[in-house]
Short mmCIF file of C-alpha atoms in Angstrom, two decimals:
data_model
loop_
_atom_site.label_atom_id
_atom_site.label_comp_id
_atom_site.label_asym_id
_atom_site.label_seq_id
_atom_site.Cartn_x
_atom_site.Cartn_y
_atom_site.Cartn_z
CA UNK V 1 0.03 -0.04 -0.10
CA UNK V 2 1.75 2.99 -1.19
CA UNK V 3 0.84 6.60 -0.43
CA UNK V 4 0.93 7.69 -3.80
CA UNK V 5 -1.92 5.68 -4.58
CA UNK V 6 -4.95 6.86 -5.83
CA UNK V 7 -8.23 6.74 -3.02
CA UNK V 8 -9.75 4.43 -4.70
CA UNK V 9 -7.19 2.31 -5.08
CA UNK V 10 -5.98 3.28 -0.85
CA UNK V 11 -9.25 2.82 1.41
CA UNK V 12 -6.59 4.56 4.11
CA UNK V 13 -6.57 7.94 4.03
CA UNK V 14 -2.84 9.62 3.54
CA UNK V 15 -1.69 13.15 4.00
CA UNK V 16 0.09 13.91 0.60
CA UNK V 17 3.74 14.42 1.71
CA UNK V 18 4.34 18.19 1.47
CA UNK V 19 1.89 17.97 3.53
CA UNK V 20 3.28 15.07 6.13
CA UNK V 21 6.24 17.57 5.67
CA UNK V 22 4.46 20.65 6.63
CA UNK V 23 2.68 18.40 9.59
CA UNK V 24 6.49 16.94 11.31
CA UNK V 25 7.50 20.65 11.23
CA UNK V 26 4.91 21.20 13.89
CA UNK V 27 5.90 18.03 15.75
CA UNK V 28 9.11 20.95 15.93
CA UNK V 29 7.93 23.51 16.95
CA UNK V 30 5.50 21.84 19.40
CA UNK V 31 8.29 19.91 21.01
CA UNK V 32 9.74 22.55 23.05
CA UNK V 33 6.23 23.69 24.70
CA UNK V 34 5.21 20.44 25.18
CA UNK V 35 8.31 20.03 28.06
CA UNK V 36 7.66 23.17 28.97
CA UNK V 37 3.73 22.45 30.14
CA UNK V 38 4.62 17.97 30.80
CA UNK V 39 2.85 17.67 33.95
CA UNK V 40 5.94 15.22 34.81
CA UNK V 41 8.11 17.68 34.38
CA UNK V 42 11.26 17.16 31.51
CA UNK V 43 13.99 14.47 32.30
CA UNK V 44 15.75 11.59 30.52
CA UNK V 45 14.03 8.15 32.78
CA UNK V 46 10.88 9.53 34.99
CA UNK V 47 10.11 8.55 38.50
CA UNK V 48 7.52 5.45 38.42
CA UNK V 49 6.23 6.98 41.02
CA UNK V 50 4.55 9.69 38.69
CA UNK V 51 2.41 7.28 37.51
CA UNK V 52 0.11 5.24 39.36
CA UNK V 53 -0.69 3.09 37.23
CA UNK V 54 2.32 1.68 36.60
CA UNK V 55 2.56 -0.89 39.52
CA UNK V 56 -0.91 -2.86 38.19
CA UNK V 57 1.41 -3.29 34.90
CA UNK V 58 4.04 -4.33 36.53
CA UNK V 59 2.48 -7.00 38.34
CA UNK V 60 0.95 -8.11 35.06
CA UNK V 61 4.58 -9.43 34.30
CA UNK V 62 4.95 -12.92 35.01
CA UNK V 63 1.47 -13.33 33.18
CA UNK V 64 2.66 -11.25 30.41
CA UNK V 65 5.75 -12.58 30.42
CA UNK V 66 4.30 -16.87 29.89
CA UNK V 67 2.13 -15.16 27.42
CA UNK V 68 5.81 -13.92 25.80
CA UNK V 69 7.16 -17.46 25.81
CA UNK V 70 4.42 -19.43 23.29
CA UNK V 71 5.27 -16.49 20.62
CA UNK V 72 9.16 -16.87 20.78
CA UNK V 73 8.43 -20.66 20.67
CA UNK V 74 9.57 -20.27 16.56
CA UNK V 75 11.60 -16.88 17.27
CA UNK V 76 12.35 -17.07 13.53
CA UNK V 77 9.40 -16.37 11.78
CA UNK V 78 8.57 -12.95 13.71
CA UNK V 79 10.21 -9.53 11.60
CA UNK V 80 12.82 -7.91 12.49
CA UNK V 81 11.71 -4.19 13.47
CA UNK V 82 13.32 -2.27 10.28
CA UNK V 83 11.40 -5.59 7.77
CA UNK V 84 7.63 -3.36 9.94
CA UNK V 85 9.06 -0.06 10.54
CA UNK V 86 11.75 1.26 7.94
CA UNK V 87 12.91 4.36 9.33
CA UNK V 88 14.20 2.15 12.22
CA UNK V 89 16.45 0.59 9.06
CA UNK V 90 18.84 3.77 10.03
CA UNK V 91 20.13 2.28 13.40
CA UNK V 92 19.70 -1.71 12.74
CA UNK V 93 19.42 -4.00 9.40
CA UNK V 94 19.72 -7.50 10.96
CA UNK V 95 17.42 -9.58 12.04
CA UNK V 96 18.94 -8.96 16.11
CA UNK V 97 16.22 -6.83 16.56
CA UNK V 98 12.30 -8.94 16.53
CA UNK V 99 8.93 -7.74 17.66
CA UNK V 100 5.94 -9.35 17.76
CA UNK V 101 3.21 -5.63 17.61
CA UNK V 102 -0.41 -5.43 19.54
CA UNK V 103 -0.45 -1.73 18.45
CA UNK V 104 0.79 1.01 16.99
CA UNK V 105 -0.71 4.29 16.29
CA UNK V 106 -3.62 3.50 15.03
CA UNK V 107 -3.51 0.32 13.81
CA UNK V 108 -4.70 -2.48 16.06
CA UNK V 109 -3.56 -6.93 15.39
CA UNK V 110 -6.69 -8.15 16.65
CA UNK V 111 -4.76 -11.81 16.28
CA UNK V 112 -1.58 -11.08 18.19
CA UNK V 113 -4.34 -9.52 20.84
CA UNK V 114 -6.54 -12.07 21.53
CA UNK V 115 -3.30 -14.43 21.85
CA UNK V 116 -2.08 -12.62 24.94
CA UNK V 117 -5.10 -12.06 26.60
CA UNK V 118 -3.67 -10.42 29.76
CA UNK V 119 -1.01 -8.38 27.06
CA UNK V 120 -4.14 -7.05 26.16
CA UNK V 121 -5.75 -6.58 29.19
CA UNK V 122 -3.08 -4.96 30.70
CA UNK V 123 -2.34 -2.45 28.73
CA UNK V 124 -5.85 -1.60 28.65
CA UNK V 125 -5.26 0.26 31.31
CA UNK V 126 -2.12 2.46 30.36
CA UNK V 127 -3.43 6.24 30.20
CA UNK V 128 -3.12 7.49 25.93
CA UNK V 129 -2.16 4.48 25.00
CA UNK V 130 -1.03 4.23 21.46
CA UNK V 131 1.75 1.61 20.23
CA UNK V 132 2.47 -1.51 21.99
CA UNK V 133 4.76 -5.20 21.23
CA UNK V 134 6.94 -7.48 22.17
CA UNK V 135 10.95 -6.37 21.33
CA UNK V 136 13.50 -9.00 20.99
CA UNK V 137 16.73 -8.54 21.39
CA UNK V 138 19.06 -11.29 20.09
CA UNK V 139 22.52 -12.27 22.52
CA UNK V 140 25.44 -8.91 21.02
CA UNK V 141 23.19 -7.28 19.50
CA UNK V 142 23.71 -3.57 20.31
CA UNK V 143 20.97 -0.17 19.46
CA UNK V 144 23.92 2.65 18.12
CA UNK V 145 22.99 5.76 20.18
CA UNK V 146 19.31 8.25 18.69
CA UNK V 147 17.34 10.14 19.10
CA UNK V 148 12.81 9.17 19.45
CA UNK V 149 11.15 11.90 16.49
CA UNK V 150 8.82 13.69 18.86
CA UNK V 151 8.43 14.50 22.72
CA UNK V 152 4.95 14.59 23.13
CA UNK V 153 5.38 10.96 23.82
CA UNK V 154 6.98 8.67 26.39
CA UNK V 155 8.38 4.97 26.72
CA UNK V 156 8.20 2.51 29.51
CA UNK V 157 9.67 -1.19 29.43
CA UNK V 158 8.89 -3.61 31.42
CA UNK V 159 10.95 -6.27 31.75
CA UNK V 160 9.52 -9.87 30.65
CA UNK V 161 12.91 -11.58 30.02
CA UNK V 162 16.12 -9.96 31.27
CA UNK V 163 19.62 -12.26 31.04
CA UNK V 164 21.96 -13.44 33.86
CA UNK V 165 24.17 -10.76 33.65
CA UNK V 166 21.65 -7.89 33.85
CA UNK V 167 24.85 -5.55 34.50
CA UNK V 168 25.93 -5.90 30.55
CA UNK V 169 21.91 -5.97 29.30
CA UNK V 170 21.45 -1.62 29.61
CA UNK V 171 19.79 1.68 27.82
CA UNK V 172 21.69 4.91 28.13
CA UNK V 173 19.44 7.83 27.75
CA UNK V 174 21.28 10.79 28.21
CA UNK V 175 24.46 9.31 30.11
CA UNK V 176 21.77 7.66 32.51
CA UNK V 177 22.41 4.50 32.58
CA UNK V 178 19.93 2.02 33.52
CA UNK V 179 19.57 -1.63 33.90
CA UNK V 180 16.66 -3.89 32.98
CA UNK V 181 15.06 -5.90 36.16
CA UNK V 182 12.42 -8.40 35.78
CA UNK V 183 8.54 -7.39 35.93
CA UNK V 184 10.57 -4.04 36.57
CA UNK V 185 9.12 -0.97 34.63
CA UNK V 186 11.20 2.02 33.56
CA UNK V 187 9.63 5.52 31.49
CA UNK V 188 11.86 7.36 29.75
CA UNK V 189 11.79 9.97 27.14
CA UNK V 190 13.00 8.83 23.57
CA UNK V 191 13.42 12.41 22.69
CA UNK V 192 17.02 12.34 24.02
CA UNK V 193 19.66 10.62 23.26
CA UNK V 194 19.88 7.30 23.52
CA UNK V 195 21.90 3.64 23.08
CA UNK V 196 21.19 -0.20 24.03
CA UNK V 197 23.53 -2.14 24.68
CA UNK V 198 22.87 -6.61 24.99
CA UNK V 199 26.56 -8.13 25.72
CA UNK V 200 25.68 -10.86 26.95
CA UNK V 201 24.28 -14.66 25.73
CA UNK V 202 21.06 -14.42 25.78
CA UNK V 203 18.00 -12.61 24.76
CA UNK V 204 16.37 -9.95 26.23
CA UNK V 205 12.98 -8.85 25.70
CA UNK V 206 10.36 -5.93 26.90
CA UNK V 207 7.50 -4.73 26.46
CA UNK V 208 7.71 -2.08 24.86
CA UNK V 209 5.01 1.43 25.12
CA UNK V 210 4.42 4.60 23.69
CA UNK V 211 1.87 6.65 25.60
CA UNK V 212 1.21 10.44 25.71
CA UNK V 213 2.98 12.68 27.72
CA UNK V 214 1.05 14.23 30.74
CA UNK V 215 0.98 17.83 29.78
CA UNK V 216 -1.35 20.44 30.56
CA UNK V 217 -4.55 22.45 28.76
CA UNK V 218 -3.87 23.56 26.37
CA UNK V 219 -0.94 22.15 24.96
CA UNK V 220 -2.73 18.44 26.26
CA UNK V 221 -4.86 19.54 23.01
CA UNK V 222 -2.45 20.33 20.69
CA UNK V 223 -0.40 17.09 21.47
CA UNK V 224 -3.61 15.04 20.78
CA UNK V 225 -4.85 16.55 17.75
CA UNK V 226 -1.00 15.36 16.58
CA UNK V 227 -1.09 12.06 17.21
CA UNK V 228 -4.22 11.67 15.83
CA UNK V 229 -2.42 12.64 12.05
CA UNK V 230 0.36 10.44 12.72
CA UNK V 231 -1.60 7.57 11.94
CA UNK V 232 -1.67 9.04 8.49
CA UNK V 233 2.34 9.82 7.13
CA UNK V 234 3.69 7.26 4.69
CA UNK V 235 5.66 6.37 7.37
CA UNK V 236 3.60 4.85 9.65
CA UNK V 237 1.15 4.22 7.17
CA UNK V 238 3.68 1.70 5.57
CA UNK V 239 4.30 -0.15 8.41
CA UNK V 240 0.73 0.17 8.36
CA UNK V 241 1.44 -2.34 5.80
CA UNK V 242 3.73 -4.03 6.32
CA UNK V 243 2.67 -5.81 9.30
CA UNK V 244 -0.24 -6.43 8.22
CA UNK V 245 1.17 -8.92 5.48
CA UNK V 246 3.73 -10.21 7.71
CA UNK V 247 0.21 -11.18 9.57
CA UNK V 248 -1.20 -12.74 6.87
CA UNK V 249 1.36 -14.73 6.21
CA UNK V 250 2.04 -15.98 10.06
CA UNK V 251 -1.42 -16.55 10.34
CA UNK V 252 -1.51 -18.90 6.58
CA UNK V 253 1.45 -20.99 7.91
CA UNK V 254 1.03 -23.49 10.86
CA UNK V 255 3.98 -23.55 13.59
CA UNK V 256 6.79 -25.77 13.36
CA UNK V 257 7.76 -28.31 15.78
CA UNK V 258 10.60 -26.01 17.09
CA UNK V 259 11.72 -29.60 19.75
CA UNK V 260 11.55 -32.91 17.10
CA UNK V 261 10.27 -35.19 18.73
CA UNK V 262 13.28 -37.69 19.23
CA UNK V 263 14.63 -35.26 21.21
CA UNK V 264 12.18 -35.50 24.14
CA UNK V 265 13.40 -38.96 25.72
CA UNK V 266 11.43 -41.84 25.20
CA UNK V 267 9.33 -39.43 21.82
CA UNK V 268 8.75 -41.67 19.19
CA UNK V 269 10.01 -40.06 16.32
CA UNK V 270 8.45 -38.84 13.22
CA UNK V 271 6.18 -36.04 12.03
CA UNK V 272 4.19 -34.07 14.49
CA UNK V 273 0.95 -35.35 15.22
CA UNK V 274 -1.79 -32.83 13.68
CA UNK V 275 -5.63 -33.62 15.45
CA UNK V 276 -6.13 -34.88 12.29
CA UNK V 277 -3.40 -37.48 12.28
CA UNK V 278 -3.93 -37.54 16.37
CA UNK V 279 -8.59 -39.23 14.97
CA UNK V 280 -6.40 -41.12 13.02
CA UNK V 281 -4.43 -43.09 14.80
CA UNK V 282 -7.05 -42.92 17.41
CA UNK V 283 -9.06 -44.94 15.72
CA UNK V 284 -6.24 -47.54 13.84
CA UNK V 285 -6.28 -48.28 17.64
CA UNK V 286 -9.55 -48.82 18.26
CA UNK V 287 -9.22 -52.05 15.19
CA UNK V 288 -6.69 -53.70 16.19
CA UNK V 289 -7.83 -53.95 19.68
CA UNK V 290 -11.16 -55.01 18.16
CA UNK V 291 -9.15 -57.66 15.91
CA UNK V 292 -7.84 -59.12 19.16
CA UNK V 293 -10.36 -59.20 20.33
CA UNK V 294 -11.74 -61.38 17.87
CA UNK V 295 -9.24 -63.48 17.49
CA UNK V 296 -8.93 -64.56 21.56
CA UNK V 297 -12.66 -64.92 21.38
CA UNK V 298 -11.86 -67.09 18.31
CA UNK V 299 -9.51 -69.14 19.87
CA UNK V 300 -10.59 -69.73 23.07
#
């Protein structure tokens, strides 16, 4: 789905490129006012006590982590971040930063949400929610210093899978280093320069969330207006189209077994049984049992 197609070809509304450029200029100008009128201050990393709903999100951490494990059962089928959001290619182009998207600026991944009901329920309690996905960082992955485009949203990381050597797995925001801790959240302003390192041999996963920065009126109204236009930009329209294609392919193709049956003690070699295979096997077993009983009766 291209932003250059006609309305008949593209039913999703998209800002013309000249208007998108004007929109981004407005975003840049608005950031100074947003910083001045922020109800939680203007700093790289925030105190969680400023956001009363964070405790409830952290309490859901173990349940969300269990749903994550099911998603990670087939990691090779998950998309790299830049395959969904092309602008991320400026900081990563390999397959070591993967995502599993729930929400993204006007886009809802309904099948992903249905697959992770505890996660979906937890997300409902976040005021001004704009983006949410599992952010999966492979061993050894480094994300270089970069800045987010807009300070009208703040970012939350809820740590779900943390390497044992957690001191070697960190995010640094404007020079302030934070080390993730399982089931604990950190909130920061990604408009400050930040970088990420996973200098371990284990995978790190967080629930990655963007939400509206609390501001005084009328700046809060301006912020909501700008965020409401964001899904119409060509960049986010392309990301939406990329994700919809991935989601169709992901749910159309059955998942391959993650561990060969022969690797389990006492397991038989052979392909993983599907529900149909199980029914057929049961019928065969029943028939053999009937033959055995019949033979025994004839022998008697």
